[in-house]
């Protein structure tokens, strides 16, 4: 049985101390529900912030989700998290975070701010499901039949 979820992963370029990394990930559906996200630094130290935006302008009005001062340990950000064993781990499933790329170009906009005093790279993983686009009166359009602009 196939899963309805897909996972997009990437590693950021090195993010300097107190710097910001804007990541416009291409080749994704414009309408998705984000069910899991993890951001893991390459080394412990300091903290970092993670934001998801609906546009590559990264304007405050386009902010969808924000995780503040994530500890730069070996775990990083895991959402949703299962800590029932005493060791943080990814939960099986989480509630979907509705994401709609404002310019409909199939991009996911993730910003990482390195609050540490040294540079880091970050391994990012986003698990999502594609959301059908309704054309009207019960007609749906999926990514494979959607026109490309």
mmCIF file of N, CA and C in Angstrom:
data_model
loop_
_atom_site.group_PDB
_atom_site.id
_atom_site.type_symbol
_atom_site.label_atom_id
_atom_site.label_comp_id
_atom_site.label_asym_id
_atom_site.label_seq_id
_atom_site.Cartn_x
_atom_site.Cartn_y
_atom_site.Cartn_z
ATOM 1 N N UNK A 1 0.847 -1.172 0.000
ATOM 2 C CA UNK A 1 0.000 0.000 0.000
ATOM 3 C C UNK A 1 0.895 1.237 0.000
ATOM 4 N N UNK A 2 0.606 2.169 -0.852
ATOM 5 C CA UNK A 2 1.428 3.375 -0.926
ATOM 6 C C UNK A 2 0.963 4.404 0.102
ATOM 7 N N UNK A 3 1.878 5.273 0.450
ATOM 8 C CA UNK A 3 1.589 6.324 1.415
ATOM 9 C C UNK A 3 1.109 7.570 0.688
ATOM 10 N N UNK A 4 0.237 8.311 1.323
ATOM 11 C CA UNK A 4 -0.202 9.574 0.727
ATOM 12 C C UNK A 4 0.803 10.684 0.993
ATOM 13 N N UNK A 5 1.808 10.404 1.843
ATOM 14 C CA UNK A 5 2.799 11.400 2.208
ATOM 15 C C UNK A 5 4.028 11.325 1.314
ATOM 16 N N UNK A 6 4.643 12.467 1.108
ATOM 17 C CA UNK A 6 5.916 12.570 0.417
ATOM 18 C C UNK A 6 6.851 13.364 1.318
ATOM 19 N N UNK A 7 8.158 13.157 1.138
ATOM 20 C CA UNK A 7 9.131 13.861 1.962
ATOM 21 C C UNK A 7 10.111 14.613 1.076
ATOM 22 N N UNK A 8 10.353 15.849 1.424
ATOM 23 C CA UNK A 8 11.324 16.696 0.728
ATOM 24 C C UNK A 8 12.451 16.983 1.714
ATOM 25 N N UNK A 9 13.689 16.664 1.326
ATOM 26 C CA UNK A 9 14.831 16.886 2.203
ATOM 27 C C UNK A 9 15.900 17.690 1.490
ATOM 28 N N UNK A 10 16.654 18.451 2.276
ATOM 29 C CA UNK A 10 17.791 19.197 1.741
ATOM 30 C C UNK A 10 18.701 19.607 2.883
ATOM 31 N N UNK A 11 19.909 19.965 2.541
ATOM 32 C CA UNK A 11 20.871 20.516 3.499
ATOM 33 C C UNK A 11 21.182 21.938 3.075
ATOM 34 N N UNK A 12 21.117 22.858 4.004
ATOM 35 C CA UNK A 12 21.390 24.260 3.688
ATOM 36 C C UNK A 12 22.880 24.447 3.403
ATOM 37 N N UNK A 13 23.192 25.527 2.752
ATOM 38 C CA UNK A 13 24.580 25.974 2.682
ATOM 39 C C UNK A 13 24.971 26.396 4.096
ATOM 40 N N UNK A 14 26.232 26.629 4.325
ATOM 41 C CA UNK A 14 26.687 27.073 5.637
ATOM 42 C C UNK A 14 26.052 28.424 5.979
ATOM 43 N N UNK A 15 25.471 28.492 7.174
ATOM 44 C CA UNK A 15 24.839 29.724 7.645
ATOM 45 C C UNK A 15 25.776 30.321 8.701
ATOM 46 N N UNK A 16 26.300 31.504 8.414
ATOM 47 C CA UNK A 16 27.260 32.156 9.309
ATOM 48 C C UNK A 16 26.609 32.504 10.642
ATOM 49 N N UNK A 17 27.425 32.776 11.628
ATOM 50 C CA UNK A 17 26.947 33.196 12.941
ATOM 51 C C UNK A 17 26.037 34.410 12.800
ATOM 52 N N UNK A 18 24.888 34.377 13.468
ATOM 53 C CA UNK A 18 23.915 35.473 13.483
ATOM 54 C C UNK A 18 23.394 35.831 12.091
ATOM 55 N N UNK A 19 23.440 34.887 11.153
ATOM 56 C CA UNK A 19 22.984 35.139 9.779
ATOM 57 C C UNK A 19 21.667 34.420 9.508
ATOM 58 N N UNK A 20 21.057 34.785 8.370
ATOM 59 C CA UNK A 20 19.779 34.234 7.936
ATOM 60 C C UNK A 20 19.954 33.487 6.630
ATOM 61 N N UNK A 21 19.289 32.341 6.513
ATOM 62 C CA UNK A 21 19.288 31.554 5.278
ATOM 63 C C UNK A 21 17.856 31.449 4.773
ATOM 64 N N UNK A 22 17.567 32.050 3.610
ATOM 65 C CA UNK A 22 16.253 31.929 2.973
ATOM 66 C C UNK A 22 16.335 30.826 1.936
ATOM 67 N N UNK A 23 15.468 29.829 2.074
ATOM 68 C CA UNK A 23 15.502 28.646 1.221
ATOM 69 C C UNK A 23 14.196 28.528 0.448
ATOM 70 N N UNK A 24 14.256 28.737 -0.859
ATOM 71 C CA UNK A 24 13.090 28.617 -1.735
ATOM 72 C C UNK A 24 13.194 27.273 -2.441
ATOM 73 N N UNK A 25 12.482 26.282 -1.920
ATOM 74 C CA UNK A 25 12.569 24.918 -2.433
ATOM 75 C C UNK A 25 11.586 24.752 -3.578
ATOM 76 N N UNK A 26 12.082 24.354 -4.741
ATOM 77 C CA UNK A 26 11.275 24.274 -5.955
ATOM 78 C C UNK A 26 10.848 22.839 -6.246
ATOM 79 N N UNK A 27 9.936 22.695 -7.208
ATOM 80 C CA UNK A 27 9.497 21.384 -7.669
ATOM 81 C C UNK A 27 8.472 20.717 -6.783
ATOM 82 N N UNK A 28 7.818 21.490 -5.935
ATOM 83 C CA UNK A 28 6.802 20.955 -5.037
ATOM 84 C C UNK A 28 5.422 21.423 -5.477
ATOM 85 N N UNK A 29 4.373 20.750 -5.036
ATOM 86 C CA UNK A 29 3.025 21.260 -5.315
ATOM 87 C C UNK A 29 2.819 22.607 -4.624
ATOM 88 N N UNK A 30 1.991 23.446 -5.202
ATOM 89 C CA UNK A 30 1.700 24.753 -4.587
ATOM 90 C C UNK A 30 0.722 24.642 -3.423
ATOM 91 N N UNK A 31 -0.063 23.575 -3.386
ATOM 92 C CA UNK A 31 -1.035 23.358 -2.315
ATOM 93 C C UNK A 31 -0.673 22.065 -1.588
ATOM 94 N N UNK A 32 -0.230 22.193 -0.326
ATOM 95 C CA UNK A 32 0.133 21.014 0.460
ATOM 96 C C UNK A 32 -0.308 21.186 1.901
ATOM 97 N N UNK A 33 -0.384 20.071 2.594
ATOM 98 C CA UNK A 33 -0.513 20.063 4.046
ATOM 99 C C UNK A 33 0.805 19.539 4.586
ATOM 100 N N UNK A 34 1.485 20.325 5.394
ATOM 101 C CA UNK A 34 2.743 19.913 5.996
ATOM 102 C C UNK A 34 2.408 19.135 7.266
ATOM 103 N N UNK A 35 2.868 17.886 7.336
ATOM 104 C CA UNK A 35 2.562 17.046 8.492
ATOM 105 C C UNK A 35 3.725 16.869 9.447
ATOM 106 N N UNK A 36 4.947 16.999 8.954
ATOM 107 C CA UNK A 36 6.123 16.889 9.814
ATOM 108 C C UNK A 36 7.211 17.809 9.296
ATOM 109 N N UNK A 37 8.008 18.315 10.225
ATOM 110 C CA UNK A 37 9.198 19.067 9.845
ATOM 111 C C UNK A 37 10.293 18.749 10.860
ATOM 112 N N UNK A 38 11.498 18.573 10.344
ATOM 113 C CA UNK A 38 12.645 18.463 11.239
ATOM 114 C C UNK A 38 13.778 19.293 10.653
ATOM 115 N N UNK A 39 14.497 19.958 11.534
ATOM 116 C CA UNK A 39 15.652 20.767 11.164
ATOM 117 C C UNK A 39 16.745 20.432 12.168
ATOM 118 N N UNK A 40 17.830 19.850 11.666
ATOM 119 C CA UNK A 40 18.898 19.374 12.542
ATOM 120 C C UNK A 40 20.208 20.059 12.162
ATOM 121 N N UNK A 41 20.845 20.738 13.120
ATOM 122 C CA UNK A 41 22.121 21.389 12.833
ATOM 123 C C UNK A 41 23.246 20.356 12.733
ATOM 124 N N UNK A 42 24.317 20.736 12.049
ATOM 125 C CA UNK A 42 25.450 19.819 11.905
ATOM 126 C C UNK A 42 26.246 19.665 13.191
ATOM 127 N N UNK A 43 26.117 20.596 14.136
ATOM 128 C CA UNK A 43 26.846 20.523 15.398
ATOM 129 C C UNK A 43 26.060 21.247 16.485
ATOM 130 N N UNK A 44 26.258 20.824 17.708
ATOM 131 C CA UNK A 44 25.598 21.461 18.842
ATOM 132 C C UNK A 44 26.178 22.849 19.087
ATOM 133 N N UNK A 45 25.377 23.697 19.753
ATOM 134 C CA UNK A 45 25.830 25.036 20.114
ATOM 135 C C UNK A 45 24.808 26.086 19.789
ATOM 136 N N UNK A 46 24.526 26.978 20.722
ATOM 137 C CA UNK A 46 23.602 28.088 20.460
ATOM 138 C C UNK A 46 22.188 27.627 20.188
ATOM 139 N N UNK A 47 21.478 28.389 19.390
ATOM 140 C CA UNK A 47 20.103 28.055 19.017
ATOM 141 C C UNK A 47 19.839 28.572 17.614
ATOM 142 N N UNK A 48 18.648 28.262 17.084
ATOM 143 C CA UNK A 48 18.247 28.752 15.769
ATOM 144 C C UNK A 48 16.739 28.938 15.734
ATOM 145 N N UNK A 49 16.283 29.757 14.787
ATOM 146 C CA UNK A 49 14.855 29.980 14.551
ATOM 147 C C UNK A 49 14.501 29.407 13.189
ATOM 148 N N UNK A 50 13.292 28.880 13.058
ATOM 149 C CA UNK A 50 12.797 28.356 11.780
ATOM 150 C C UNK A 50 11.452 29.009 11.494
ATOM 151 N N UNK A 51 11.274 29.492 10.261
ATOM 152 C CA UNK A 51 10.003 30.093 9.841
ATOM 153 C C UNK A 51 9.604 29.523 8.491
ATOM 154 N N UNK A 52 8.302 29.365 8.291
ATOM 155 C CA UNK A 52 7.753 28.982 6.987
ATOM 156 C C UNK A 52 6.910 30.145 6.505
ATOM 157 N N UNK A 53 7.175 30.562 5.272
ATOM 158 C CA UNK A 53 6.462 31.688 4.659
ATOM 159 C C UNK A 53 5.689 31.218 3.441
ATOM 160 N N UNK A 54 4.643 31.957 3.092
ATOM 161 C CA UNK A 54 3.825 31.654 1.915
ATOM 162 C C UNK A 54 4.335 32.335 0.643
ATOM 163 N N UNK A 55 5.409 33.104 0.755
ATOM 164 C CA UNK A 55 5.926 33.851 -0.392
ATOM 165 C C UNK A 55 7.430 34.032 -0.247
ATOM 166 N N UNK A 56 8.110 34.172 -1.379
ATOM 167 C CA UNK A 56 9.557 34.371 -1.337
ATOM 168 C C UNK A 56 9.945 35.809 -0.984
ATOM 169 N N UNK A 57 8.967 36.643 -0.636
ATOM 170 C CA UNK A 57 9.280 37.977 -0.130
ATOM 171 C C UNK A 57 9.714 37.906 1.336
ATOM 172 N N UNK A 58 9.360 36.813 2.013
ATOM 173 C CA UNK A 58 9.655 36.626 3.433
ATOM 174 C C UNK A 58 9.132 37.793 4.274
ATOM 175 N N UNK A 59 8.019 38.363 3.855
ATOM 176 C CA UNK A 59 7.401 39.477 4.573
ATOM 177 C C UNK A 59 6.644 38.957 5.792
ATOM 178 N N UNK A 60 6.597 39.759 6.838
ATOM 179 C CA UNK A 60 5.915 39.356 8.069
ATOM 180 C C UNK A 60 4.466 38.957 7.811
ATOM 181 N N UNK A 61 3.805 39.619 6.874
ATOM 182 C CA UNK A 61 2.407 39.310 6.561
ATOM 183 C C UNK A 61 2.251 37.944 5.892
ATOM 184 N N UNK A 62 3.342 37.357 5.440
ATOM 185 C CA UNK A 62 3.310 36.051 4.766
ATOM 186 C C UNK A 62 3.804 34.920 5.657
ATOM 187 N N UNK A 63 4.072 35.207 6.944
ATOM 188 C CA UNK A 63 4.553 34.201 7.885
ATOM 189 C C UNK A 63 3.446 33.211 8.214
ATOM 190 N N UNK A 64 3.743 31.920 8.056
ATOM 191 C CA UNK A 64 2.761 30.870 8.325
ATOM 192 C C UNK A 64 3.052 30.142 9.636
ATOM 193 N N UNK A 65 4.319 29.855 9.920
ATOM 194 C CA UNK A 65 4.688 29.127 11.135
ATOM 195 C C UNK A 65 6.066 29.590 11.598
ATOM 196 N N UNK A 66 6.282 29.528 12.927
ATOM 197 C CA UNK A 66 7.542 30.019 13.486
ATOM 198 C C UNK A 66 7.917 29.200 14.717
ATOM 199 N N UNK A 67 9.160 28.717 14.754
ATOM 200 C CA UNK A 67 9.718 28.028 15.913
ATOM 201 C C UNK A 67 10.877 28.881 16.394
ATOM 202 N N UNK A 68 10.826 29.341 17.637
ATOM 203 C CA UNK A 68 11.771 30.308 18.186
ATOM 204 C C UNK A 68 12.790 29.637 19.098
ATOM 205 N N UNK A 69 14.064 30.015 18.942
ATOM 206 C CA UNK A 69 15.143 29.571 19.823
ATOM 207 C C UNK A 69 15.179 28.060 20.023
ATOM 208 N N UNK A 70 15.181 27.326 18.921
ATOM 209 C CA UNK A 70 15.318 25.869 18.983
ATOM 210 C C UNK A 70 16.742 25.567 19.451
ATOM 211 N N UNK A 71 16.878 24.724 20.452
ATOM 212 C CA UNK A 71 18.208 24.397 20.975
ATOM 213 C C UNK A 71 19.027 23.678 19.911
ATOM 214 N N UNK A 72 20.265 24.114 19.737
ATOM 215 C CA UNK A 72 21.172 23.529 18.746
ATOM 216 C C UNK A 72 21.815 22.262 19.293
ATOM 217 N N UNK A 73 21.016 21.348 19.822
ATOM 218 C CA UNK A 73 21.559 20.082 20.294
ATOM 219 C C UNK A 73 21.653 19.093 19.146
ATOM 220 N N UNK A 74 21.741 17.850 19.456
ATOM 221 C CA UNK A 74 21.824 16.837 18.402
ATOM 222 C C UNK A 74 20.458 16.499 17.832
ATOM 223 N N UNK A 75 19.385 16.939 18.489
ATOM 224 C CA UNK A 75 18.024 16.647 18.023
ATOM 225 C C UNK A 75 17.502 17.749 17.119
ATOM 226 N N UNK A 76 17.670 19.018 17.490
ATOM 227 C CA UNK A 76 17.147 20.129 16.703
ATOM 228 C C UNK A 76 15.640 20.233 16.826
ATOM 229 N N UNK A 77 15.007 20.653 15.737
ATOM 230 C CA UNK A 77 13.554 20.811 15.699
ATOM 231 C C UNK A 77 12.914 19.530 15.178
ATOM 232 N N UNK A 78 11.964 19.019 15.932
ATOM 233 C CA UNK A 78 11.133 17.902 15.484
ATOM 234 C C UNK A 78 9.693 18.287 15.786
ATOM 235 N N UNK A 79 8.846 18.337 14.767
ATOM 236 C CA UNK A 79 7.443 18.683 14.970
ATOM 237 C C UNK A 79 6.593 17.874 13.997
ATOM 238 N N UNK A 80 5.695 17.035 14.499
ATOM 239 C CA UNK A 80 5.353 16.777 15.893
ATOM 240 C C UNK A 80 6.367 15.838 16.541
ATOM 241 N N UNK A 81 6.487 15.953 17.855
ATOM 242 C CA UNK A 81 7.468 15.172 18.600
ATOM 243 C C UNK A 81 6.764 14.184 19.535
ATOM 244 N N UNK A 82 7.334 12.996 19.632
ATOM 245 C CA UNK A 82 6.902 11.998 20.599
ATOM 246 C C UNK A 82 8.030 11.864 21.611
ATOM 247 N N UNK A 83 7.785 12.283 22.836
ATOM 248 C CA UNK A 83 8.803 12.229 23.884
ATOM 249 C C UNK A 83 8.399 11.229 24.966
ATOM 250 N N UNK A 84 7.506 10.293 24.646
ATOM 251 C CA UNK A 84 6.982 9.367 25.650
ATOM 252 C C UNK A 84 8.053 8.442 26.209
ATOM 253 N N UNK A 85 9.111 8.174 25.433
ATOM 254 C CA UNK A 85 10.184 7.294 25.913
ATOM 255 C C UNK A 85 11.246 8.072 26.688
ATOM 256 N N UNK A 86 11.131 9.394 26.724
ATOM 257 C CA UNK A 86 12.143 10.220 27.353
ATOM 258 C C UNK A 86 13.206 10.685 26.372
ATOM 259 N N UNK A 87 13.174 10.136 25.159
ATOM 260 C CA UNK A 87 14.091 10.541 24.097
ATOM 261 C C UNK A 87 13.268 11.144 22.971
ATOM 262 N N UNK A 88 13.498 12.396 22.606
ATOM 263 C CA UNK A 88 12.701 13.018 21.543
ATOM 264 C C UNK A 88 12.818 12.248 20.224
ATOM 265 N N UNK A 89 11.676 12.025 19.601
ATOM 266 C CA UNK A 89 11.613 11.342 18.303
ATOM 267 C C UNK A 89 10.418 11.881 17.541
ATOM 268 N N UNK A 90 10.422 11.701 16.239
ATOM 269 C CA UNK A 90 9.303 12.151 15.422
ATOM 270 C C UNK A 90 8.063 11.323 15.740
ATOM 271 N N UNK A 91 6.947 11.980 15.934
ATOM 272 C CA UNK A 91 5.679 11.285 16.122
ATOM 273 C C UNK A 91 5.255 10.675 14.789
ATOM 274 N N UNK A 92 4.397 9.679 14.850
ATOM 275 C CA UNK A 92 3.975 8.986 13.635
ATOM 276 C C UNK A 92 3.300 9.939 12.651
ATOM 277 N N UNK A 93 2.380 10.732 13.128
ATOM 278 C CA UNK A 93 1.674 11.699 12.284
ATOM 279 C C UNK A 93 1.341 12.926 13.114
ATOM 280 N N UNK A 94 1.149 14.037 12.407
ATOM 281 C CA UNK A 94 0.739 15.266 13.070
ATOM 282 C C UNK A 94 -0.394 15.908 12.296
ATOM 283 N N UNK A 95 -1.038 16.872 12.915
ATOM 284 C CA UNK A 95 -2.086 17.619 12.227
ATOM 285 C C UNK A 95 -1.465 18.392 11.072
ATOM 286 N N UNK A 96 -2.136 18.467 9.971
ATOM 287 C CA UNK A 96 -1.605 19.165 8.795
ATOM 288 C C UNK A 96 -1.589 20.673 8.957
ATOM 289 N N UNK A 97 -0.500 21.278 8.509
ATOM 290 C CA UNK A 97 -0.378 22.734 8.452
ATOM 291 C C UNK A 97 -0.657 23.127 7.005
ATOM 292 N N UNK A 98 -1.817 23.733 6.718
ATOM 293 C CA UNK A 98 -2.155 24.069 5.337
ATOM 294 C C UNK A 98 -1.178 25.087 4.752
ATOM 295 N N UNK A 99 -0.593 24.754 3.606
ATOM 296 C CA UNK A 99 0.379 25.627 2.950
ATOM 297 C C UNK A 99 -0.080 25.887 1.524
ATOM 298 N N UNK A 100 -0.156 27.145 1.162
ATOM 299 C CA UNK A 100 -0.561 27.568 -0.176
ATOM 300 C C UNK A 100 0.479 28.556 -0.677
ATOM 301 N N UNK A 101 1.295 28.126 -1.648
ATOM 302 C CA UNK A 101 2.322 29.009 -2.204
ATOM 303 C C UNK A 101 1.621 30.166 -2.905
ATOM 304 N N UNK A 102 1.797 31.373 -2.375
ATOM 305 C CA UNK A 102 1.042 32.534 -2.851
ATOM 306 C C UNK A 102 1.184 32.817 -4.345
ATOM 307 N N UNK A 103 2.381 32.606 -4.902
ATOM 308 C CA UNK A 103 2.532 32.897 -6.329
ATOM 309 C C UNK A 103 2.324 31.657 -7.202
ATOM 310 N N UNK A 104 1.899 30.539 -6.591
ATOM 311 C CA UNK A 104 1.515 29.313 -7.307
ATOM 312 C C UNK A 104 2.639 28.786 -8.211
ATOM 313 N N UNK A 105 3.877 28.850 -7.725
ATOM 314 C CA UNK A 105 5.018 28.371 -8.513
ATOM 315 C C UNK A 105 5.594 27.066 -7.970
ATOM 316 N N UNK A 106 4.931 26.433 -7.012
ATOM 317 C CA UNK A 106 5.402 25.166 -6.482
ATOM 318 C C UNK A 106 6.662 25.284 -5.652
ATOM 319 N N UNK A 107 6.716 26.338 -4.829
ATOM 320 C CA UNK A 107 7.872 26.544 -3.960
ATOM 321 C C UNK A 107 7.444 26.489 -2.490
ATOM 322 N N UNK A 108 8.386 26.026 -1.671
ATOM 323 C CA UNK A 108 8.226 26.055 -0.226
ATOM 324 C C UNK A 108 9.296 26.997 0.307
ATOM 325 N N UNK A 109 8.905 27.965 1.111
ATOM 326 C CA UNK A 109 9.805 29.023 1.567
ATOM 327 C C UNK A 109 10.116 28.833 3.055
ATOM 328 N N UNK A 110 11.348 28.425 3.354
ATOM 329 C CA UNK A 110 11.773 28.149 4.724
ATOM 330 C C UNK A 110 12.954 29.045 5.067
ATOM 331 N N UNK A 111 12.826 29.743 6.183
ATOM 332 C CA UNK A 111 13.897 30.628 6.644
ATOM 333 C C UNK A 111 14.490 30.064 7.933
ATOM 334 N N UNK A 112 15.831 30.042 7.995
ATOM 335 C CA UNK A 112 16.531 29.604 9.196
ATOM 336 C C UNK A 112 17.458 30.732 9.632
ATOM 337 N N UNK A 113 17.347 31.110 10.894
ATOM 338 C CA UNK A 113 18.229 32.127 11.465
ATOM 339 C C UNK A 113 19.149 31.443 12.469
ATOM 340 N N UNK A 114 20.435 31.555 12.246
ATOM 341 C CA UNK A 114 21.433 30.969 13.130
ATOM 342 C C UNK A 114 21.732 31.959 14.263
ATOM 343 N N UNK A 115 21.314 31.628 15.467
ATOM 344 C CA UNK A 115 21.546 32.491 16.627
ATOM 345 C C UNK A 115 22.866 32.187 17.333
ATOM 346 N N UNK A 116 23.614 31.245 16.803
ATOM 347 C CA UNK A 116 24.855 30.807 17.430
ATOM 348 C C UNK A 116 26.014 31.715 17.031
ATOM 349 N N UNK A 117 27.113 31.576 17.739
ATOM 350 C CA UNK A 117 28.314 32.356 17.456
ATOM 351 C C UNK A 117 29.220 31.711 16.425
ATOM 352 N N UNK A 118 28.821 30.541 15.886
ATOM 353 C CA UNK A 118 29.612 29.897 14.836
ATOM 354 C C UNK A 118 28.694 29.420 13.715
ATOM 355 N N UNK A 119 29.267 29.127 12.570
ATOM 356 C CA UNK A 119 28.512 28.707 11.389
ATOM 357 C C UNK A 119 27.954 27.298 11.562
ATOM 358 N N UNK A 120 26.830 27.054 10.870
ATOM 359 C CA UNK A 120 26.207 25.728 10.864
ATOM 360 C C UNK A 120 25.577 25.468 9.498
ATOM 361 N N UNK A 121 25.475 24.200 9.138
ATOM 362 C CA UNK A 121 24.566 23.766 8.086
ATOM 363 C C UNK A 121 23.409 23.079 8.790
ATOM 364 N N UNK A 122 22.285 22.948 8.092
ATOM 365 C CA UNK A 122 21.095 22.351 8.694
ATOM 366 C C UNK A 122 20.499 21.336 7.729
ATOM 367 N N UNK A 123 20.198 20.139 8.228
ATOM 368 C CA UNK A 123 19.479 19.129 7.458
ATOM 369 C C UNK A 123 17.998 19.352 7.706
ATOM 370 N N UNK A 124 17.247 19.567 6.624
ATOM 371 C CA UNK A 124 15.823 19.878 6.722
ATOM 372 C C UNK A 124 15.027 18.767 6.054
ATOM 373 N N UNK A 125 13.971 18.335 6.708
ATOM 374 C CA UNK A 125 13.076 17.324 6.154
ATOM 375 C C UNK A 125 11.636 17.776 6.390
ATOM 376 N N UNK A 126 10.849 17.793 5.311
ATOM 377 C CA UNK A 126 9.441 18.192 5.393
ATOM 378 C C UNK A 126 8.597 17.073 4.798
ATOM 379 N N UNK A 127 7.681 16.541 5.595
ATOM 380 C CA UNK A 127 6.760 15.512 5.118
ATOM 381 C C UNK A 127 5.418 16.186 4.861
ATOM 382 N N UNK A 128 4.871 15.953 3.673
ATOM 383 C CA UNK A 128 3.663 16.667 3.263
ATOM 384 C C UNK A 128 2.757 15.758 2.442
ATOM 385 N N UNK A 129 1.527 16.211 2.265
ATOM 386 C CA UNK A 129 0.609 15.569 1.330
ATOM 387 C C UNK A 129 0.083 16.641 0.379
ATOM 388 N N UNK A 130 -0.034 16.282 -0.878
ATOM 389 C CA UNK A 130 -0.555 17.229 -1.859
ATOM 390 C C UNK A 130 -2.056 17.383 -1.668
ATOM 391 N N UNK A 131 -2.530 18.604 -1.818
ATOM 392 C CA UNK A 131 -3.947 18.910 -1.677
ATOM 393 C C UNK A 131 -4.523 19.141 -3.069
ATOM 394 N N UNK A 132 -5.665 18.517 -3.392
ATOM 395 C CA UNK A 132 -6.246 18.740 -4.720
ATOM 396 C C UNK A 132 -6.737 20.172 -4.882
ATOM 397 N N UNK A 133 -6.667 20.642 -6.091
ATOM 398 C CA UNK A 133 -7.163 21.981 -6.432
ATOM 399 C C UNK A 133 -8.563 21.803 -7.019
ATOM 400 N N UNK A 134 -9.540 22.472 -6.428
ATOM 401 C CA UNK A 134 -10.910 22.360 -6.902
ATOM 402 C C UNK A 134 -11.168 23.398 -7.982
ATOM 403 N N UNK A 135 -11.658 22.933 -9.111
ATOM 404 C CA UNK A 135 -11.933 23.811 -10.246
ATOM 405 C C UNK A 135 -13.356 24.336 -10.211
ATOM 406 N N UNK A 136 -14.209 23.699 -9.430
ATOM 407 C CA UNK A 136 -15.605 24.095 -9.325
ATOM 408 C C UNK A 136 -16.478 22.866 -9.300
ATOM 409 N N UNK A 137 -17.648 22.949 -8.722
ATOM 410 C CA UNK A 137 -18.685 21.921 -8.683
ATOM 411 C C UNK A 137 -18.148 20.494 -8.712
ATOM 412 N N UNK A 138 -17.272 20.167 -7.781
ATOM 413 C CA UNK A 138 -16.814 18.790 -7.633
ATOM 414 C C UNK A 138 -15.680 18.372 -8.544
ATOM 415 N N UNK A 139 -15.251 19.231 -9.442
ATOM 416 C CA UNK A 139 -14.144 18.883 -10.343
ATOM 417 C C UNK A 139 -12.828 19.229 -9.673
ATOM 418 N N UNK A 140 -11.892 18.256 -9.678
ATOM 419 C CA UNK A 140 -10.593 18.478 -9.067
ATOM 420 C C UNK A 140 -9.506 18.443 -10.122
ATOM 421 N N UNK A 141 -8.428 19.117 -9.834
ATOM 422 C CA UNK A 141 -7.260 19.114 -10.702
ATOM 423 C C UNK A 141 -6.077 18.721 -9.836
ATOM 424 N N UNK A 142 -5.352 17.687 -10.252
ATOM 425 C CA UNK A 142 -4.165 17.337 -9.474
ATOM 426 C C UNK A 142 -2.931 17.846 -10.202
ATOM 427 N N UNK A 143 -1.785 17.646 -9.597
ATOM 428 C CA UNK A 143 -0.542 18.203 -10.139
ATOM 429 C C UNK A 143 -0.223 17.677 -11.534
ATOM 430 N N UNK A 144 -0.546 16.409 -11.791
ATOM 431 C CA UNK A 144 -0.191 15.820 -13.074
ATOM 432 C C UNK A 144 -1.003 16.405 -14.238
ATOM 433 N N UNK A 145 -2.179 16.978 -13.935
ATOM 434 C CA UNK A 145 -2.991 17.559 -14.999
ATOM 435 C C UNK A 145 -3.030 19.076 -14.955
ATOM 436 N N UNK A 146 -2.332 19.651 -13.982
ATOM 437 C CA UNK A 146 -2.349 21.104 -13.840
ATOM 438 C C UNK A 146 -1.520 21.763 -14.929
ATOM 439 N N UNK A 147 -2.014 22.873 -15.463
ATOM 440 C CA UNK A 147 -1.209 23.594 -16.468
ATOM 441 C C UNK A 147 0.021 24.188 -15.831
ATOM 442 N N UNK A 148 1.093 24.290 -16.583
ATOM 443 C CA UNK A 148 2.341 24.874 -16.104
ATOM 444 C C UNK A 148 2.449 26.305 -16.631
ATOM 445 N N UNK A 149 2.730 27.225 -15.734
ATOM 446 C CA UNK A 149 2.853 28.629 -16.111
ATOM 447 C C UNK A 149 4.278 29.052 -16.009
#
